[in-house]
mmCIF file of C-alpha atoms in Angstrom:
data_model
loop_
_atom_site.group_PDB
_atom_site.id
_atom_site.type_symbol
_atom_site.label_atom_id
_atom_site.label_comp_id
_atom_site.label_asym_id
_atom_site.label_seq_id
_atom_site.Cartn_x
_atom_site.Cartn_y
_atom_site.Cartn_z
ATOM 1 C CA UNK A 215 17.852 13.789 -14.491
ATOM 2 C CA UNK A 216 15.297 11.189 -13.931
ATOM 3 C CA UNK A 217 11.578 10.473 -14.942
ATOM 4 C CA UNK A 218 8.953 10.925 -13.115
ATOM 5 C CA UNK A 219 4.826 11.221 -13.026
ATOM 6 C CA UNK A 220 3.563 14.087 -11.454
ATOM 7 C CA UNK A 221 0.422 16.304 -11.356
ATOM 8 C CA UNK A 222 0.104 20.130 -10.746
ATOM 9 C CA UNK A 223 -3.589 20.685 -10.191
ATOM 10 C CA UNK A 224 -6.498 18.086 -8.552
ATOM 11 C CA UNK A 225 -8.525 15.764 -10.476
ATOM 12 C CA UNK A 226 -8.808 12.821 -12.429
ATOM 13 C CA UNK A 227 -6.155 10.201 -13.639
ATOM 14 C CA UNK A 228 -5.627 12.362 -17.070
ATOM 15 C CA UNK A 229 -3.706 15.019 -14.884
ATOM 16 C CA UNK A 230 -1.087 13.077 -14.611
ATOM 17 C CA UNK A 231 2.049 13.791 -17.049
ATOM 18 C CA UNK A 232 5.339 11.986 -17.445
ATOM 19 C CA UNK A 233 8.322 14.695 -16.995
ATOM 20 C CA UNK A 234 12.176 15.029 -15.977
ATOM 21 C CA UNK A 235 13.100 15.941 -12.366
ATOM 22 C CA UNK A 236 17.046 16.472 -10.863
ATOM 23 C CA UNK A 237 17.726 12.812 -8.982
ATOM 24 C CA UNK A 238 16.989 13.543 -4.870
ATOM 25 C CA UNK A 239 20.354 13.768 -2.903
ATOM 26 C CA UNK A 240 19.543 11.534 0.465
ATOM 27 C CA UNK A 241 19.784 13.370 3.535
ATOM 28 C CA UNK A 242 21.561 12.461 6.925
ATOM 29 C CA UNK A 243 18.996 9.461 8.060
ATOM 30 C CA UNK A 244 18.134 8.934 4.453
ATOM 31 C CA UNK A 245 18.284 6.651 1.396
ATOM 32 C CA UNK A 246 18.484 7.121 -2.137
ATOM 33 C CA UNK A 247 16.882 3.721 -4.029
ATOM 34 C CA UNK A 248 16.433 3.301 -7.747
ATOM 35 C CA UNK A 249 12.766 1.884 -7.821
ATOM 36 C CA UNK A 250 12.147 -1.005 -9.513
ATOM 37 C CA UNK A 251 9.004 -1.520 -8.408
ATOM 38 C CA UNK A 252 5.555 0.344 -6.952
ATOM 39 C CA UNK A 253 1.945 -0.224 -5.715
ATOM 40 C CA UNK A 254 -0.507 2.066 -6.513
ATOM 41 C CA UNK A 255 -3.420 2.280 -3.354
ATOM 42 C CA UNK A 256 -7.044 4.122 -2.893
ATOM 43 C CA UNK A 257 -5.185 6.740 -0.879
ATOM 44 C CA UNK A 258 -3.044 7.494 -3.929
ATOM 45 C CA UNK A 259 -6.327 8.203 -6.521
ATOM 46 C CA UNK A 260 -7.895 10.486 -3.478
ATOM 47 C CA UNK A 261 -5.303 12.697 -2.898
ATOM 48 C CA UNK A 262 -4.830 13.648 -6.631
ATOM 49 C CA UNK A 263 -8.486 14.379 -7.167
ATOM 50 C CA UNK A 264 -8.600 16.744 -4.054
ATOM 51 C CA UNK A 265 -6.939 18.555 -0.982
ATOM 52 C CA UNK A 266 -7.187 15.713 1.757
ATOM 53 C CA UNK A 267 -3.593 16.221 2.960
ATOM 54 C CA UNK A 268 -1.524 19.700 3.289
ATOM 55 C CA UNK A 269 0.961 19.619 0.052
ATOM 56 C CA UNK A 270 2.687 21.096 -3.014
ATOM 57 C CA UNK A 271 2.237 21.153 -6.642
ATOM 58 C CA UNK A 272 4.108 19.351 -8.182
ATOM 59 C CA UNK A 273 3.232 15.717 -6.585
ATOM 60 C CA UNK A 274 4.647 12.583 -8.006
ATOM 61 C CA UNK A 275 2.090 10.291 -6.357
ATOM 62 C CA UNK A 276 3.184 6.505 -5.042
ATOM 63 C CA UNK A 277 3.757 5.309 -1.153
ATOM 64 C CA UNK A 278 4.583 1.629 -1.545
ATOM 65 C CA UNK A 279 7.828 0.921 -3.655
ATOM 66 C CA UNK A 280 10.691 -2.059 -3.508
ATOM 67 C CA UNK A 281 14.157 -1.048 -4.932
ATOM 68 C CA UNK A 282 18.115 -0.869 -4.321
ATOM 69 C CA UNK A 283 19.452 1.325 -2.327
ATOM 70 C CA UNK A 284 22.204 3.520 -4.526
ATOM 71 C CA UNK A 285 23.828 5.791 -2.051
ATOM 72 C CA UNK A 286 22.856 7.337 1.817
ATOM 73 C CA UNK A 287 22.994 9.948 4.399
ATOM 74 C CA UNK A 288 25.855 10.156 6.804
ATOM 75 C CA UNK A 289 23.255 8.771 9.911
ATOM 76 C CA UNK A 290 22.659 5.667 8.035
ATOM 77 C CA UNK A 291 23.607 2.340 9.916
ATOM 78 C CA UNK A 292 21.169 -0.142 8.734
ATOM 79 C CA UNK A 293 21.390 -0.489 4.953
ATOM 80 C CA UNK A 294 23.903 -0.303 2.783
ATOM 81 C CA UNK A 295 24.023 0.266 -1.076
ATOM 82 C CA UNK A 296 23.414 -3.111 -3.174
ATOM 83 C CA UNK A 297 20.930 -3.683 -0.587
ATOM 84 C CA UNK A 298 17.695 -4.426 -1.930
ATOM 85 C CA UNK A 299 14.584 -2.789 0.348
ATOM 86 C CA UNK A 300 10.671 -2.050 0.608
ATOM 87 C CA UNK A 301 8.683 0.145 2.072
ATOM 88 C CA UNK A 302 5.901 2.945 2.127
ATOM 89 C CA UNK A 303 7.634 6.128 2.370
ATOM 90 C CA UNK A 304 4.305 8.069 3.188
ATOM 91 C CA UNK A 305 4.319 8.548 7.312
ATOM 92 C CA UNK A 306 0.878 10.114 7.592
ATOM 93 C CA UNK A 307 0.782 10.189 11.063
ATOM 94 C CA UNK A 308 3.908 12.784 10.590
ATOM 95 C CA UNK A 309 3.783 16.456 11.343
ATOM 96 C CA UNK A 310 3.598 18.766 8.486
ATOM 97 C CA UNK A 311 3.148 17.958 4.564
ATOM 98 C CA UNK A 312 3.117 14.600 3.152
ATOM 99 C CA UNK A 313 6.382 13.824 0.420
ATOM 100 C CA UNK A 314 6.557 15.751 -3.048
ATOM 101 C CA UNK A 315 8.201 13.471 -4.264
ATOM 102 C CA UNK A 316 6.413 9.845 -4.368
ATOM 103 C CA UNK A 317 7.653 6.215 -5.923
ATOM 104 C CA UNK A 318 6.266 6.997 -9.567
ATOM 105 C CA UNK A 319 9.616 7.946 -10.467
ATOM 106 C CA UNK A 320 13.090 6.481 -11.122
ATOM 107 C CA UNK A 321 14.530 7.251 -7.490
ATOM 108 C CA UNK A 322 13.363 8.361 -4.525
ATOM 109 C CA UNK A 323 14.368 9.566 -0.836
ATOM 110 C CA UNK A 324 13.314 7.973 2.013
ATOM 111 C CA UNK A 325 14.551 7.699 5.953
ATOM 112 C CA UNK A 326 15.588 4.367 6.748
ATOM 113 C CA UNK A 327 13.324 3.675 9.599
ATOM 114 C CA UNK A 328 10.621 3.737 7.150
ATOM 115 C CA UNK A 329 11.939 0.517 4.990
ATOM 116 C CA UNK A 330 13.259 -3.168 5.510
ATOM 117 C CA UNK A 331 14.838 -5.896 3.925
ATOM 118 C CA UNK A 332 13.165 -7.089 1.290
ATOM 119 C CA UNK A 333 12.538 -10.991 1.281
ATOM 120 C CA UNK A 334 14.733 -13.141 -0.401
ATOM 121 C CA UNK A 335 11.749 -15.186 -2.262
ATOM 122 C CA UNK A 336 9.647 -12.495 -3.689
ATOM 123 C CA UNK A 337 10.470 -10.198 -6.390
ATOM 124 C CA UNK A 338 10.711 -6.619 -6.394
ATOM 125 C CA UNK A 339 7.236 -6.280 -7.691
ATOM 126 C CA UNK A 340 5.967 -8.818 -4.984
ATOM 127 C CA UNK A 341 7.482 -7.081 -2.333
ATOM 128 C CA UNK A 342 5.755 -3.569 -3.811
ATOM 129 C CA UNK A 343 2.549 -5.288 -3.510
ATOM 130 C CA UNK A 344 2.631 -5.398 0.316
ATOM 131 C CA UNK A 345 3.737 -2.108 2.718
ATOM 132 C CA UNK A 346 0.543 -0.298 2.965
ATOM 133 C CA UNK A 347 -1.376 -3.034 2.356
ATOM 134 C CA UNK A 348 -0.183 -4.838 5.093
ATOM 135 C CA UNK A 349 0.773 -1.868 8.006
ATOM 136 C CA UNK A 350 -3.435 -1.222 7.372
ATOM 137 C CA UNK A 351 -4.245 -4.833 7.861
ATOM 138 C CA UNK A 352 -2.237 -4.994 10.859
ATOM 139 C CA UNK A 353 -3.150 -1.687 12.641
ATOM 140 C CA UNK A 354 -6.604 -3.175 12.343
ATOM 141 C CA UNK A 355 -6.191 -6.090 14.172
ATOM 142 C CA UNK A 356 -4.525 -3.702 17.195
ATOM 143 C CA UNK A 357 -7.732 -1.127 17.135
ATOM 144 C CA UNK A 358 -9.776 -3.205 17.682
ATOM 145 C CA UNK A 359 -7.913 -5.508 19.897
ATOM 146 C CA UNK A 360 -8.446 -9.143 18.316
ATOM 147 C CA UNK A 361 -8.128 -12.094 20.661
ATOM 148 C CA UNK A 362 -6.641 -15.723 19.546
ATOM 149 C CA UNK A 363 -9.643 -17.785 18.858
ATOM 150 C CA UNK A 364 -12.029 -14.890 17.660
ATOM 151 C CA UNK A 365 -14.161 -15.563 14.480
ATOM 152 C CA UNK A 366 -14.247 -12.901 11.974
ATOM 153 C CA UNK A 367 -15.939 -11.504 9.784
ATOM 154 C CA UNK A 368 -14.233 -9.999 6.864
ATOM 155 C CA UNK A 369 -15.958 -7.277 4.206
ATOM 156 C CA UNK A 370 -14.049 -6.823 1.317
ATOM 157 C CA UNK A 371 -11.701 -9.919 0.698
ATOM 158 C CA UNK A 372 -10.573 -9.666 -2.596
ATOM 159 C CA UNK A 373 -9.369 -6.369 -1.988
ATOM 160 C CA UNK A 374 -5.193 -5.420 -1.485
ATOM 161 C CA UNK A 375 -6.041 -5.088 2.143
ATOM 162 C CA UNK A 376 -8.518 -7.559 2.418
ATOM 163 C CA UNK A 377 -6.600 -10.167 1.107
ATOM 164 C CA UNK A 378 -3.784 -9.642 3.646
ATOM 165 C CA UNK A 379 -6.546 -9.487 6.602
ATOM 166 C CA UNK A 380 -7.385 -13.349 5.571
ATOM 167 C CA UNK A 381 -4.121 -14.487 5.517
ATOM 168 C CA UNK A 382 -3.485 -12.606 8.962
ATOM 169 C CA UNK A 383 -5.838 -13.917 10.702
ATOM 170 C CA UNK A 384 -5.241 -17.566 9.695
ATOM 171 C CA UNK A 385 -1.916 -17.801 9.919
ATOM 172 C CA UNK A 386 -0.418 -14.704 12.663
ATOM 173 C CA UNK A 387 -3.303 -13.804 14.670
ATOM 174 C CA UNK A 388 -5.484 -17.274 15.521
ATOM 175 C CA UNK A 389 -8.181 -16.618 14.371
ATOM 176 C CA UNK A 390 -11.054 -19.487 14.868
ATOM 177 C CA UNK A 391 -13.291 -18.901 11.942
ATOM 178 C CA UNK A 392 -12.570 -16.908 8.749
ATOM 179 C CA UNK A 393 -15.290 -15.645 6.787
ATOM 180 C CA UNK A 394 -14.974 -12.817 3.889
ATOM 181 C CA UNK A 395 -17.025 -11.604 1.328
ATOM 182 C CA UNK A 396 -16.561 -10.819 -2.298
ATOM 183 C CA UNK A 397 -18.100 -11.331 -5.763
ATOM 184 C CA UNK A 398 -18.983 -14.381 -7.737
ATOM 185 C CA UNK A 399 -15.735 -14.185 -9.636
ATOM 186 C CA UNK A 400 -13.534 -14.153 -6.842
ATOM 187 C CA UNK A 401 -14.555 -16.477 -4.915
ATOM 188 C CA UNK A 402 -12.505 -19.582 -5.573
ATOM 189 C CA UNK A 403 -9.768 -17.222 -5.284
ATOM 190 C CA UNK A 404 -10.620 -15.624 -1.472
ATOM 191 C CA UNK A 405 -11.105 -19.524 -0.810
ATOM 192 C CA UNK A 406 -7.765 -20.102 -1.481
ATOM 193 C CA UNK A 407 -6.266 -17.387 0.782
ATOM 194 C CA UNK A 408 -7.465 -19.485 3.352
ATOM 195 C CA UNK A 409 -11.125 -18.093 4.037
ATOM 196 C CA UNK A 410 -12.841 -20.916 5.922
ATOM 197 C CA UNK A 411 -15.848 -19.622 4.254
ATOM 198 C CA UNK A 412 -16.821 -17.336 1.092
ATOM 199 C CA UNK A 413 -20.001 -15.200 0.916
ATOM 200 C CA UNK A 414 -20.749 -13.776 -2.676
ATOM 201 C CA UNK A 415 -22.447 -10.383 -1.638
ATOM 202 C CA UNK A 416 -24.221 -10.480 -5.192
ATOM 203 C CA UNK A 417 -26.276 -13.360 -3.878
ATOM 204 C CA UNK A 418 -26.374 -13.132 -0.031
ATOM 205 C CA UNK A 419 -27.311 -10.044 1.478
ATOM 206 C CA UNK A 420 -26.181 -9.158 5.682
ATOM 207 C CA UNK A 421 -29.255 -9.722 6.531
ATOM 208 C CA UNK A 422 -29.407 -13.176 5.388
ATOM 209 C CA UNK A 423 -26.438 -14.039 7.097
ATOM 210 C CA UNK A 424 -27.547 -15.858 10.163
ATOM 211 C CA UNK A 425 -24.379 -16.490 12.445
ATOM 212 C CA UNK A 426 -22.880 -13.615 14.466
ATOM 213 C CA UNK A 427 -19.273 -12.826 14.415
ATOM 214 C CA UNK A 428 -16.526 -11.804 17.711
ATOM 215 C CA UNK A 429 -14.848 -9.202 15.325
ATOM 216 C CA UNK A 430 -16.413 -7.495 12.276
ATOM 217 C CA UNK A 431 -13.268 -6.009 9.973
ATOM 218 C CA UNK A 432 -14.835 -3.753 6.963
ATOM 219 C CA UNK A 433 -12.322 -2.948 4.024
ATOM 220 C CA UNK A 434 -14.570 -1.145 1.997
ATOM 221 C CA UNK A 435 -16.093 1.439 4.303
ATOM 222 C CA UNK A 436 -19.778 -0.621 4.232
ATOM 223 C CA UNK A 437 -20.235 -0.929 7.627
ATOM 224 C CA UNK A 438 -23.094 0.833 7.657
ATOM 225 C CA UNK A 439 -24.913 -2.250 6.426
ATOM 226 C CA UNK A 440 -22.123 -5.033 7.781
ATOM 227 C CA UNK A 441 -22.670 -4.132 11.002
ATOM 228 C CA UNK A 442 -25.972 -6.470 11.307
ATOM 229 C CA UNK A 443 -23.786 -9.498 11.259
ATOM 230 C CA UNK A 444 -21.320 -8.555 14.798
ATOM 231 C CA UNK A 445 -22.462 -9.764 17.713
ATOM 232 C CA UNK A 446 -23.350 -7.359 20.831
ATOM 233 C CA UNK A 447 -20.513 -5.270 21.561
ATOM 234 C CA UNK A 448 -18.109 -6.795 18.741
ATOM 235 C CA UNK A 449 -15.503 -4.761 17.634
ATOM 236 C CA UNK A 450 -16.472 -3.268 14.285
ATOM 237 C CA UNK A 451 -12.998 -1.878 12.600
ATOM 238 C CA UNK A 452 -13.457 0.254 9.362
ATOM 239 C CA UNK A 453 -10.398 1.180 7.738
ATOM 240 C CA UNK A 454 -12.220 4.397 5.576
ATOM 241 C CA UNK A 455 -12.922 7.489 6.826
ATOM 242 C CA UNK A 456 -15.392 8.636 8.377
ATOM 243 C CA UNK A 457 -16.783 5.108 9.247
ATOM 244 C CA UNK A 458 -20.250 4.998 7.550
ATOM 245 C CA UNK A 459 -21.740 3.389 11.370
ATOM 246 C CA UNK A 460 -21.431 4.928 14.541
ATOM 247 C CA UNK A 461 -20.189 2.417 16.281
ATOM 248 C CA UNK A 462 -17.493 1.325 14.178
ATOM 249 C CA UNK A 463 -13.809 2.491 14.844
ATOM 250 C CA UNK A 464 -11.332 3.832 12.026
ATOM 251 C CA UNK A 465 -8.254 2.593 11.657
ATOM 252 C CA UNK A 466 -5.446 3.576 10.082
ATOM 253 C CA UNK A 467 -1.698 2.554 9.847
ATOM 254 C CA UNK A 468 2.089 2.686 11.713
ATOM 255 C CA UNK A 469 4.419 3.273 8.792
ATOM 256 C CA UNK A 470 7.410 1.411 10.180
ATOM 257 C CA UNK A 471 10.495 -0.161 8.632
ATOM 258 C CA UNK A 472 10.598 -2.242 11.985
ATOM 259 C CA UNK A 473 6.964 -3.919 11.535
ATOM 260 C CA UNK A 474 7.695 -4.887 8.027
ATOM 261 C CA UNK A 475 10.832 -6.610 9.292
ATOM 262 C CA UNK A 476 8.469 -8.779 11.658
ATOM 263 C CA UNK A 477 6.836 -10.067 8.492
ATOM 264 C CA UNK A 478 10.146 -11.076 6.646
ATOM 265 C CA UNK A 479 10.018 -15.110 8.403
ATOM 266 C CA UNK A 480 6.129 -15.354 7.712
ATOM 267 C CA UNK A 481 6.728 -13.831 3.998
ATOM 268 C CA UNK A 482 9.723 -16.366 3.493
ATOM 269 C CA UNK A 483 8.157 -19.512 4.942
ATOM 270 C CA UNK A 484 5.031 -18.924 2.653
ATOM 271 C CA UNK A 485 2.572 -18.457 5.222
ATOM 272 C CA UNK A 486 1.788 -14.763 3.910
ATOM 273 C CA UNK A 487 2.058 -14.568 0.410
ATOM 274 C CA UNK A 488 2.077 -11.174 -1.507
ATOM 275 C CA UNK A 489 -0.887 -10.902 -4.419
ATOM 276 C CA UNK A 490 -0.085 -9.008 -7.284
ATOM 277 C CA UNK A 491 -3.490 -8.275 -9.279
ATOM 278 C CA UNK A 492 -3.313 -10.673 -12.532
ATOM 279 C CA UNK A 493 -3.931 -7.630 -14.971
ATOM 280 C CA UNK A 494 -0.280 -6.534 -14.020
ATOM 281 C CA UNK A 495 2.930 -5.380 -13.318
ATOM 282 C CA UNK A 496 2.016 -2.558 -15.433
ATOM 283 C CA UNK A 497 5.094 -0.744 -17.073
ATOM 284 C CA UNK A 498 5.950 2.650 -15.725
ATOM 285 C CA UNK A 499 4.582 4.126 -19.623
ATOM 286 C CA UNK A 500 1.487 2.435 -18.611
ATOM 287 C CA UNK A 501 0.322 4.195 -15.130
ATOM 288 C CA UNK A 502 -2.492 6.034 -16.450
ATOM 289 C CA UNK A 503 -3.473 2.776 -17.563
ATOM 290 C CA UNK A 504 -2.870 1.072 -14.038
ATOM 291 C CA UNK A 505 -4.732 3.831 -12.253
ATOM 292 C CA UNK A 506 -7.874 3.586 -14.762
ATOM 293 C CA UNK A 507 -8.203 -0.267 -13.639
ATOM 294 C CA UNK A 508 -7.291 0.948 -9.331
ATOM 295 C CA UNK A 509 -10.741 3.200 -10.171
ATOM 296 C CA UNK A 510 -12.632 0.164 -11.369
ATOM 297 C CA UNK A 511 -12.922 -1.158 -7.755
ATOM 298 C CA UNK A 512 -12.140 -4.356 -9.836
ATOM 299 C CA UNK A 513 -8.290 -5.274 -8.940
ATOM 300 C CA UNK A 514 -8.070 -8.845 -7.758
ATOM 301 C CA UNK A 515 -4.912 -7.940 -4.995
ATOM 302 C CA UNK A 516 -2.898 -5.355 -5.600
ATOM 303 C CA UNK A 517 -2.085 -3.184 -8.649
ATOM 304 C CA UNK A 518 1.776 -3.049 -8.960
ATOM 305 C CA UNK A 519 3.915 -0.771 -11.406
ATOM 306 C CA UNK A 520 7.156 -2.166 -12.790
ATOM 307 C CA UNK A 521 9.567 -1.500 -15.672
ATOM 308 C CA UNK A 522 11.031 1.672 -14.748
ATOM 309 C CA UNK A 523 13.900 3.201 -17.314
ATOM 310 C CA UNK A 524 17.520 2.472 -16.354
ATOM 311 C CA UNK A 525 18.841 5.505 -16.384
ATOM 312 C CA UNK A 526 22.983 5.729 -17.413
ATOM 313 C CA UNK A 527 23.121 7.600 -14.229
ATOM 314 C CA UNK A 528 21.808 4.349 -11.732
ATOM 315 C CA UNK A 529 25.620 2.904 -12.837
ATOM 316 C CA UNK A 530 27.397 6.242 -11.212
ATOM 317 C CA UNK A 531 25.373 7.077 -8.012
ATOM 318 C CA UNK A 532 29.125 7.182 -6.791
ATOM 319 C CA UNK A 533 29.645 10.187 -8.152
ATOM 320 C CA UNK A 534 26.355 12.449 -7.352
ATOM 321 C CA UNK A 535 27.238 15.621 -5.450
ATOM 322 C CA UNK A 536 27.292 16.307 -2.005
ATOM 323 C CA UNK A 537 23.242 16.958 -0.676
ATOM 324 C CA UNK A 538 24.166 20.534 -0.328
ATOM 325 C CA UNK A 539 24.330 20.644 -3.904
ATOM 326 C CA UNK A 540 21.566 19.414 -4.985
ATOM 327 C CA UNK A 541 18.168 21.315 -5.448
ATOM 328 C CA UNK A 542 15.864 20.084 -2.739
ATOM 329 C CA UNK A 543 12.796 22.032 -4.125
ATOM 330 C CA UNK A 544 10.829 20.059 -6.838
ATOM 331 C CA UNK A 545 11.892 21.235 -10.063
ATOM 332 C CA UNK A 546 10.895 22.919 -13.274
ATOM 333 C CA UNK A 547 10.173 20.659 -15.946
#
């Protein structure tokens, strides 16, 4: 058995509940990794307080995780056990329900297009920090087709996906001119992600802001009122849904083992750097805790849970049973 959050009915962060589930068996294209490490994101808080994807009660929530794989399908040819990975496991472009079983929990399932190799220079809880994060950041850029020597305007840049959008455009995509917005206590630190310029939204309003920008990229769904600083016909990207202006585009993510790899030289030469937020890693006894600060709006990069239980059983993965034996249902706890 392993140990796992979970919630059986929609609402706030006091539905969750800490309870034993039978460890997954990995099926043919699958993995089985003991987590030592997960991100908690937006998308995770919205689908426990209501029905915005198709699924099951129980859900143990969690997309982004970094662990060791312990034991595979018969299909798999890229990783090996020892190896340590991360990934989101959520594909929410996929057909049908979304995972039961999420990376709040000791081990987890997971196809192994869907992961990577994690970096050699971050730690599991670094590497957490970044899948979702970063597969948004990046299907933002594609959507609304950024150019090499745009100037951009970024809402949001404190933000887990905000902070990667800086740090993307300055160092992968060319960008000319970086500006981002956040409030007075961040500022010094969006500076140092490499924002050419800061504006503290507490003081300077849109409409004060007098240059125009080629690409307008709005983390926070406030496009509505962002809008006023693109130029004519700029690409305005918002990565909530619905976007609050009607001429902005959504955009949402490719969950993709194979993008994250693309990262891995950028991640290990320092020019992207994961940020975990600084009230963190949470322990795994602590995510009620971790999701109460998420629903501040508050985190400074990304919240990250860490210190999962080592159970006896991680030391004999060897020995599990065959998948057929193994419930595949979500148990009774």
């Amino acid at each position: 058995m392993m140990k796992a959050w979970f919630y059986e009915e929609y609402g706030p962060k006091e539905v969750l509940k800490l309870g034993d589930f039978p460890i997954p068996a990995p099926q043919h294209n699958q993995l089985l990794i003991k987590v030592r490490a997960a991100a908690l994101n937006p998308i995770d808080c919205k689908r426990r307080q209501r029905p915005i994807f198709p699924s099951d009660f129980p859900v143990v929530p969690g997309c982004d995780l970094a662990g060791v794989v312990v034991a595979k399908g018969s299909g798999v040819t890229k990783f090996n056990n020892g190896d340590a990975v991360y990934g989101n496991i959520q594909d929410f472009n996929a057909e049908g329900k979304l995972k039961q079983l999420g990376t709040l929990a000791e081990f987890i399932v997971v196809e192994e297009s869907l992961v990577a190799t994690k970096p050699k220079n971050l730690s599991f809880e670094e590497a957490a920090s970044l899948p979702l994060a970063v597969q948004t950041a990046i299907e933002g850029f594609k959507t609304g087709g950024f150019k090499v020597g745009q100037n951009i305007f970024v809402v949001g840049g404190a933000g887990g996906v905000g902070t990667l959008v800086i740090q993307l455009a300055k160092h992968l995509y060319g960008a000319s001119n970086v500006v981002a917005t956040t409030s007075t206590p961040k500022v010094e630190f969006v500076k140092i992600l490499g924002a050419d310029k800061v504006i503290d939204y507490t003081k300077t309003s849109y409409e004060e802001i007098e240059e125009k920008y080629d690409f307008l990229y709005d983390t926070i769904g406030d496009c509505k009122k962002s809008f006023v600083v693109a130029k004519e016909d700029a690409p305005i990207v918002d990565i909530t849904w619905p976007p609050s202006h009607p001429g902005a585009v959504y955009s949402s993510l490719t969950v993709s083992g194979e993008n994250l790899e693309k990262l891995r030289p950028y991640l290990e030469n320092g020019k992207l750097k994961s940020l975990i937020d600084p009230t963190g890693p949470y322990y795994f006894s602590d995510v009620i805790e971790a999701f109460r600060h998420l629903e501040t709006g508050r985190a400074r990069g990304k919240v990250v849970v860490s210190g999962f239980p080592s159970p006896k059983s991680c030391d004999n993965m060897d020995k599990l049973p065959p998948p057929e034996m193994v419930p595949q249902e979500m148990p009774v706890y």
